[in-house]
mmCIF file of C-alpha atoms in Angstrom:
data_model
loop_
_atom_site.group_PDB
_atom_site.id
_atom_site.type_symbol
_atom_site.label_atom_id
_atom_site.label_comp_id
_atom_site.label_asym_id
_atom_site.label_seq_id
_atom_site.Cartn_x
_atom_site.Cartn_y
_atom_site.Cartn_z
ATOM 1 C CA MET A 1 67.684 10.414 38.994
ATOM 2 C CA THR A 2 70.063 10.468 41.930
ATOM 3 C CA SER A 3 72.394 13.419 42.076
ATOM 4 C CA ASP A 4 75.846 12.092 41.392
ATOM 5 C CA HIS A 5 78.905 13.937 42.483
ATOM 6 C CA ILE A 6 81.913 13.849 40.282
ATOM 7 C CA SER A 7 83.888 12.380 43.147
ATOM 8 C CA SER A 8 81.633 9.403 43.772
ATOM 9 C CA LEU A 9 82.545 7.606 40.579
ATOM 10 C CA ARG A 10 82.732 3.905 40.389
ATOM 11 C CA ASN A 11 86.208 2.450 40.642
ATOM 12 C CA PRO A 12 88.063 3.623 37.546
ATOM 13 C CA SER A 13 89.956 0.432 37.095
ATOM 14 C CA SER A 14 86.820 -1.605 36.757
ATOM 15 C CA ILE A 15 85.558 0.741 34.086
ATOM 16 C CA LYS A 16 88.798 0.156 32.261
ATOM 17 C CA THR A 17 88.451 -3.577 32.607
ATOM 18 C CA ARG A 18 84.868 -3.629 31.423
ATOM 19 C CA PHE A 19 85.681 -1.357 28.553
ATOM 20 C CA ALA A 20 88.778 -3.326 27.558
ATOM 21 C CA HIS A 21 86.811 -6.543 27.549
ATOM 22 C CA ARG A 22 83.997 -5.203 25.418
ATOM 23 C CA PHE A 23 86.250 -3.368 23.056
ATOM 24 C CA VAL A 24 88.541 -6.315 22.413
ATOM 25 C CA LEU A 25 85.523 -8.471 21.680
ATOM 26 C CA ALA A 26 84.271 -5.865 19.250
ATOM 27 C CA LEU A 27 87.668 -5.665 17.563
ATOM 28 C CA LYS A 28 87.774 -9.404 17.269
ATOM 29 C CA LYS A 29 84.402 -9.360 15.594
ATOM 30 C CA LEU A 30 85.500 -6.607 13.247
ATOM 31 C CA SER A 31 88.608 -8.420 12.196
ATOM 32 C CA MET A 32 86.614 -11.510 11.377
ATOM 33 C CA ASP A 33 83.654 -9.940 9.592
ATOM 34 C CA ARG A 34 85.334 -7.703 7.107
ATOM 35 C CA ALA A 35 87.831 -8.445 4.444
ATOM 36 C CA SER A 36 90.329 -7.190 6.987
ATOM 37 C CA SER A 37 93.159 -7.192 4.539
ATOM 38 C CA SER A 38 91.525 -4.859 2.056
ATOM 39 C CA VAL A 39 93.686 -1.833 1.441
ATOM 40 C CA SER A 40 91.371 0.295 -0.630
ATOM 41 C CA MET A 41 90.995 3.802 0.743
ATOM 42 C CA ALA A 42 87.244 3.458 1.054
ATOM 43 C CA ASP A 43 87.499 0.226 3.001
ATOM 44 C CA ARG A 44 90.227 1.609 5.186
ATOM 45 C CA TYR A 45 88.083 4.560 6.066
ATOM 46 C CA LYS A 46 85.107 2.369 6.791
ATOM 47 C CA ARG A 47 87.202 0.206 9.027
ATOM 48 C CA TYR A 48 88.497 3.248 10.875
ATOM 49 C CA ARG A 49 84.928 4.477 11.403
ATOM 50 C CA LYS A 50 83.871 1.099 12.724
ATOM 51 C CA VAL A 51 86.781 0.847 15.110
ATOM 52 C CA ARG A 52 86.091 4.301 16.436
ATOM 53 C CA ALA A 53 82.377 3.643 16.802
ATOM 54 C CA ALA A 54 83.185 0.381 18.582
ATOM 55 C CA ALA A 55 85.416 2.235 21.011
ATOM 56 C CA TYR A 56 82.758 4.784 21.930
ATOM 57 C CA ALA A 57 80.002 2.204 22.014
ATOM 58 C CA SER A 58 82.025 -0.125 24.239
ATOM 59 C CA MET A 59 82.741 2.676 26.654
ATOM 60 C CA ALA A 60 79.161 3.871 26.751
ATOM 61 C CA SER A 61 77.862 0.335 27.321
ATOM 62 C CA SER A 62 80.371 -0.232 30.081
ATOM 63 C CA VAL A 63 79.243 2.921 31.816
ATOM 64 C CA GLY A 64 75.631 1.851 31.672
ATOM 65 C CA PRO A 65 72.324 3.691 31.497
ATOM 66 C CA LYS A 66 72.753 5.773 34.629
ATOM 67 C CA ARG A 67 74.774 8.412 32.854
ATOM 68 C CA ALA A 68 72.953 10.645 30.418
ATOM 69 C CA TRP A 69 76.011 11.080 28.234
ATOM 70 C CA ALA A 70 76.406 7.310 27.870
ATOM 71 C CA ARG A 71 72.779 6.911 26.836
ATOM 72 C CA ALA A 72 73.012 9.775 24.371
ATOM 73 C CA LEU A 73 76.208 8.401 22.883
ATOM 74 C CA LEU A 74 74.741 4.958 22.321
ATOM 75 C CA ARG A 75 71.678 6.505 20.760
ATOM 76 C CA LYS A 76 73.800 8.546 18.410
ATOM 77 C CA ILE A 77 75.884 5.570 17.332
ATOM 78 C CA ARG A 78 72.833 3.422 16.743
ATOM 79 C CA ASN A 79 71.126 6.150 14.753
ATOM 80 C CA ARG A 80 74.167 6.556 12.572
ATOM 81 C CA LYS A 81 74.375 2.837 12.015
ATOM 82 C CA MET A 82 70.718 2.597 11.090
ATOM 83 C CA GLY A 83 71.079 5.578 8.830
ATOM 84 C CA SER A 84 73.977 4.060 6.962
ATOM 85 C CA ASN A 85 72.194 0.733 6.592
ATOM 86 C CA LEU A 86 69.232 2.543 5.133
ATOM 87 C CA MET A 87 71.501 4.368 2.745
ATOM 88 C CA LYS A 88 72.990 1.132 1.527
ATOM 89 C CA ARG A 89 69.582 -0.142 0.574
ATOM 90 C CA LEU A 90 68.188 2.974 -0.980
ATOM 91 C CA GLY A 91 71.226 3.910 -2.975
ATOM 92 C CA SER A 92 72.269 7.355 -3.971
ATOM 93 C CA ARG A 93 69.015 9.281 -3.764
ATOM 94 C CA THR A 94 69.109 9.567 -0.020
ATOM 95 C CA GLY A 95 70.613 12.993 0.410
ATOM 96 C CA LEU A 96 67.585 14.235 2.291
ATOM 97 C CA LEU A 97 67.489 11.275 4.612
ATOM 98 C CA LYS A 98 70.978 11.911 5.913
ATOM 99 C CA LYS A 99 69.895 14.565 8.397
ATOM 100 C CA ARG A 100 68.599 12.808 11.446
ATOM 101 C CA THR A 101 68.746 15.697 13.836
ATOM 102 C CA VAL A 102 67.017 19.009 13.423
ATOM 103 C CA LEU A 103 69.317 21.940 13.909
ATOM 104 C CA LYS A 104 68.107 24.673 16.191
ATOM 105 C CA PRO A 105 67.972 28.053 14.506
ATOM 106 C CA ARG A 106 70.731 30.273 15.796
ATOM 107 C CA ASN A 107 68.523 32.907 17.336
ATOM 108 C CA HIS A 108 66.898 30.348 19.612
ATOM 109 C CA ARG A 109 70.232 29.328 21.057
ATOM 110 C CA GLU A 110 70.477 28.896 24.772
ATOM 111 C CA MET A 111 71.202 31.975 26.822
ATOM 112 C CA GLY A 112 74.369 30.443 28.111
ATOM 113 C CA SER A 113 77.849 31.683 27.514
ATOM 114 C CA GLU A 114 79.869 30.715 24.502
ATOM 115 C CA GLN A 115 81.859 28.214 26.541
ATOM 116 C CA GLU A 116 78.745 26.632 27.882
ATOM 117 C CA ASN A 117 77.363 26.192 24.390
ATOM 118 C CA SER A 118 80.596 24.675 23.126
ATOM 119 C CA LEU A 119 80.573 22.309 26.052
ATOM 120 C CA ARG A 120 77.033 21.284 25.278
ATOM 121 C CA GLU A 121 78.077 20.363 21.786
ATOM 122 C CA LEU A 122 81.055 18.363 22.962
ATOM 123 C CA VAL A 123 79.409 16.311 25.668
ATOM 124 C CA PRO A 124 76.948 13.740 24.322
ATOM 125 C CA GLY A 125 73.438 14.632 25.371
ATOM 126 C CA GLY A 126 74.600 18.007 26.545
ATOM 127 C CA GLU A 127 72.074 19.977 24.540
ATOM 128 C CA GLY A 128 69.064 19.422 26.740
ATOM 129 C CA MET A 129 70.681 19.542 30.132
ATOM 130 C CA GLU A 130 70.468 22.004 32.881
ATOM 131 C CA PHE A 131 73.811 23.682 33.529
ATOM 132 C CA TYR A 132 74.549 21.962 36.805
ATOM 133 C CA ARG A 133 73.852 18.578 35.295
ATOM 134 C CA LEU A 134 76.037 19.445 32.322
ATOM 135 C CA LEU A 135 79.009 20.128 34.583
ATOM 136 C CA ASN A 136 78.425 16.908 36.426
ATOM 137 C CA GLU A 137 78.173 14.812 33.284
ATOM 138 C CA THR A 138 81.212 16.523 31.822
ATOM 139 C CA GLY A 139 83.417 15.482 34.714
ATOM 140 C CA HIS A 140 82.411 11.876 34.377
ATOM 141 C CA TYR A 141 82.693 11.951 30.612
ATOM 142 C CA ILE A 142 86.247 13.248 30.818
ATOM 143 C CA LYS A 143 87.301 10.553 33.259
ATOM 144 C CA CYS A 144 85.906 7.884 30.987
ATOM 145 C CA LEU A 145 87.474 9.384 27.873
ATOM 146 C CA ARG A 146 90.827 9.304 29.600
ATOM 147 C CA ALA A 147 90.361 5.666 30.579
ATOM 148 C CA GLN A 148 89.308 4.888 27.023
ATOM 149 C CA VAL A 149 92.451 6.461 25.593
ATOM 150 C CA LYS A 150 94.667 4.586 28.058
ATOM 151 C CA VAL A 151 93.141 1.231 27.240
ATOM 152 C CA MET A 152 93.309 1.854 23.502
ATOM 153 C CA LYS A 153 96.986 2.724 23.817
ATOM 154 C CA ASN A 154 97.604 -0.454 25.783
ATOM 155 C CA ILE A 155 95.872 -2.563 23.182
ATOM 156 C CA ILE A 156 97.926 -0.999 20.429
ATOM 157 C CA ASP A 157 101.123 -1.718 22.339
ATOM 158 C CA LEU A 158 100.025 -5.288 22.797
ATOM 159 C CA TYR A 159 99.215 -5.725 19.126
ATOM 160 C CA SER A 160 102.322 -4.107 17.767
ATOM 161 C CA ASN A 161 104.909 -6.144 19.633
ATOM 162 C CA MET B 1 70.616 30.794 53.500
ATOM 163 C CA SER B 2 68.947 31.802 50.339
ATOM 164 C CA SER B 3 70.112 30.265 47.179
ATOM 165 C CA ARG B 4 69.888 31.951 43.868
ATOM 166 C CA ARG B 5 70.622 30.721 40.412
ATOM 167 C CA SER B 6 73.738 31.992 38.811
ATOM 168 C CA ARG B 7 71.889 32.618 35.575
ATOM 169 C CA SER B 8 68.243 32.761 34.745
ATOM 170 C CA ARG B 9 67.096 29.389 33.501
ATOM 171 C CA GLN B 10 63.677 28.162 32.740
ATOM 172 C CA SER B 11 64.158 24.954 34.714
ATOM 173 C CA ALA B 12 61.031 25.301 36.750
ATOM 174 C CA GLY B 13 60.146 22.425 39.017
ATOM 175 C CA VAL B 14 63.807 21.465 39.546
ATOM 176 C CA SER B 15 65.321 22.162 42.949
ATOM 177 C CA ARG B 16 67.328 25.370 42.999
ATOM 178 C CA ILE B 17 71.016 24.893 42.541
ATOM 179 C CA SER B 18 73.057 27.329 44.562
ATOM 180 C CA ASP B 19 76.025 29.237 43.285
ATOM 181 C CA ASP B 20 78.129 27.311 45.744
ATOM 182 C CA GLN B 21 77.188 24.000 44.244
ATOM 183 C CA ILE B 22 78.007 25.244 40.781
ATOM 184 C CA SER B 23 81.349 26.682 41.757
ATOM 185 C CA ASP B 24 82.042 23.434 43.574
ATOM 186 C CA LEU B 25 81.596 21.501 40.358
ATOM 187 C CA VAL B 26 83.660 24.030 38.464
ATOM 188 C CA SER B 27 86.572 23.605 40.826
ATOM 189 C CA LYS B 28 86.251 19.854 40.523
ATOM 190 C CA LEU B 29 86.519 20.248 36.790
ATOM 191 C CA GLN B 30 89.503 22.466 37.338
ATOM 192 C CA GLN B 31 91.225 19.588 39.089
ATOM 193 C CA LEU B 32 90.495 17.271 36.190
ATOM 194 C CA ILE B 33 91.931 19.378 33.423
ATOM 195 C CA PRO B 34 95.736 19.226 33.299
ATOM 196 C CA GLU B 35 95.913 22.747 31.926
ATOM 197 C CA THR B 36 94.276 24.212 34.992
ATOM 198 C CA SER B 37 95.395 21.873 37.734
ATOM 199 C CA ILE B 38 99.128 21.523 37.242
ATOM 200 C CA ASN B 39 101.214 23.566 39.683
ATOM 201 C CA ARG B 40 98.112 24.967 41.246
ATOM 202 C CA SER B 41 96.864 24.255 44.718
ATOM 203 C CA ARG B 42 93.235 23.450 45.245
ATOM 204 C CA SER B 43 92.555 26.877 46.626
ATOM 205 C CA ASP B 44 93.911 28.751 43.630
ATOM 206 C CA LYS B 45 90.876 29.911 41.805
ATOM 207 C CA VAL B 46 90.742 29.849 38.076
ATOM 208 C CA SER B 47 87.930 31.776 36.516
ATOM 209 C CA ALA B 48 84.938 29.689 35.571
ATOM 210 C CA THR B 49 85.165 30.927 32.020
ATOM 211 C CA LYS B 50 88.714 29.715 31.738
ATOM 212 C CA VAL B 51 87.864 26.358 33.281
ATOM 213 C CA LEU B 52 85.039 25.835 30.816
ATOM 214 C CA HIS B 53 87.189 26.964 27.944
ATOM 215 C CA GLU B 54 90.011 24.610 28.879
ATOM 216 C CA THR B 55 87.506 21.824 29.450
ATOM 217 C CA CYS B 56 86.293 22.185 25.878
ATOM 218 C CA ASN B 57 89.855 22.177 24.577
ATOM 219 C CA TYR B 58 90.687 19.135 26.623
ATOM 220 C CA ILE B 59 87.661 17.208 25.402
ATOM 221 C CA ARG B 60 88.511 18.085 21.816
ATOM 222 C CA LYS B 61 92.034 16.883 22.405
ATOM 223 C CA LEU B 62 90.817 13.588 23.823
ATOM 224 C CA HIS B 63 88.479 13.152 20.862
ATOM 225 C CA ARG B 64 91.374 13.664 18.495
ATOM 226 C CA GLU B 65 93.412 11.112 20.400
ATOM 227 C CA VAL B 66 90.609 8.594 20.081
ATOM 228 C CA ASP B 67 90.451 9.277 16.356
ATOM 229 C CA ASN B 68 94.164 8.784 16.040
ATOM 230 C CA LEU B 69 94.213 5.586 18.071
ATOM 231 C CA SER B 70 91.246 4.217 16.140
ATOM 232 C CA ASP B 71 93.126 4.850 12.956
ATOM 233 C CA ARG B 72 96.175 2.977 14.195
ATOM 234 C CA LEU B 73 94.069 0.135 15.462
ATOM 235 C CA SER B 74 92.262 -0.233 12.176
ATOM 236 C CA GLU B 75 95.596 -0.375 10.402
ATOM 237 C CA LEU B 76 96.740 -3.101 12.750
ATOM 238 C CA LEU B 77 93.576 -5.036 12.070
ATOM 239 C CA GLU B 78 94.307 -4.870 8.391
ATOM 240 C CA MET B 79 97.735 -6.323 8.788
ATOM 241 C CA ASP B 80 99.042 -9.815 9.076
ATOM 242 C CA SER B 81 95.972 -11.784 9.986
ATOM 243 C CA ALA B 82 97.990 -14.710 11.291
ATOM 244 C CA GLN B 83 99.543 -12.448 13.856
ATOM 245 C CA ALA B 84 96.130 -11.116 14.754
ATOM 246 C CA GLU B 85 94.954 -14.682 15.181
ATOM 247 C CA ILE B 86 97.620 -15.340 17.764
ATOM 248 C CA ILE B 87 96.842 -12.191 19.689
ATOM 249 C CA ARG B 88 93.145 -12.882 19.609
ATOM 250 C CA SER B 89 93.633 -16.342 20.975
ATOM 251 C CA LEU B 90 95.882 -14.953 23.704
ATOM 252 C CA LEU B 91 93.276 -12.431 24.732
ATOM 253 C CA MET B 92 90.554 -15.017 24.932
#
C-alpha cells in the first residue's frame, strides 16, 4: 500500500461529482422501489435508514478501494444489509444472529489513549490500524464527509424548490 | 537521525514512523478541524490530545449532520411523487 499523505488527495470536486452522481441514482432507485408515499412510522424509519446507507455507500464507492476506511464502510453496510435480509426470512427468533461483530473484552483494549480509541471507533476500519495510518485515514475521511454533507445539502435545496 | 516510536506498538515488520511524521499528521488534522484551525496560524501548536479530541467531536458532528440530511431527504422522497418525477427527469 502506498503511503498517502493527507495533502495529496484527489481533486475534491471530482469526488463530489462522483458521489453526487451515484447518490442521485441511488435515491432515484429508492423512490421507485418502495411505496414512497407510505407514511407509517416504521416505513419512514426504514426509508431514512436506506437513504443514509445509500449516502455512505455512494461515498465509499466513489472513493474506491485504495482507502481502508472506504473498504471497511462498504463491508459494514453490506453486512448489515445481508443481516437484515436474513432476519426477514427467519422471522423473530434471530436475536442471536444480530451480532455480526465480536466485541473485544475491555481489558484487551489497545494501549492507546482515550482519544485514540474514540477515534478508532469513529473512523471505519479504524480498529485494526496502526496509529500513523489511523491519522492518515482520518484526514481523508473527514474531507470526504464534508463533501458528502455539502452535496446532500445541495440536493435537498434542489428538491425543495 | 534515529527515529523512535512515540508509543510502544507491536507493529513489528512495519517501517518505523518517527515522531516528526506523526506530529506532521497531527498538525494537518489541526488544519482540517474548524475548532482548532480558526484564528490560528499554522505554527501555533495545539496539543495532540486536544486535536484528537476535537477531531472526534467533529466527526460525530458530521455524522449527525448526515443523519439529519438523510432524514430530510427521505421525507422529500415520500412527498409529491409527481414533483419527484420532474426532478428525476431533470437530473438525468
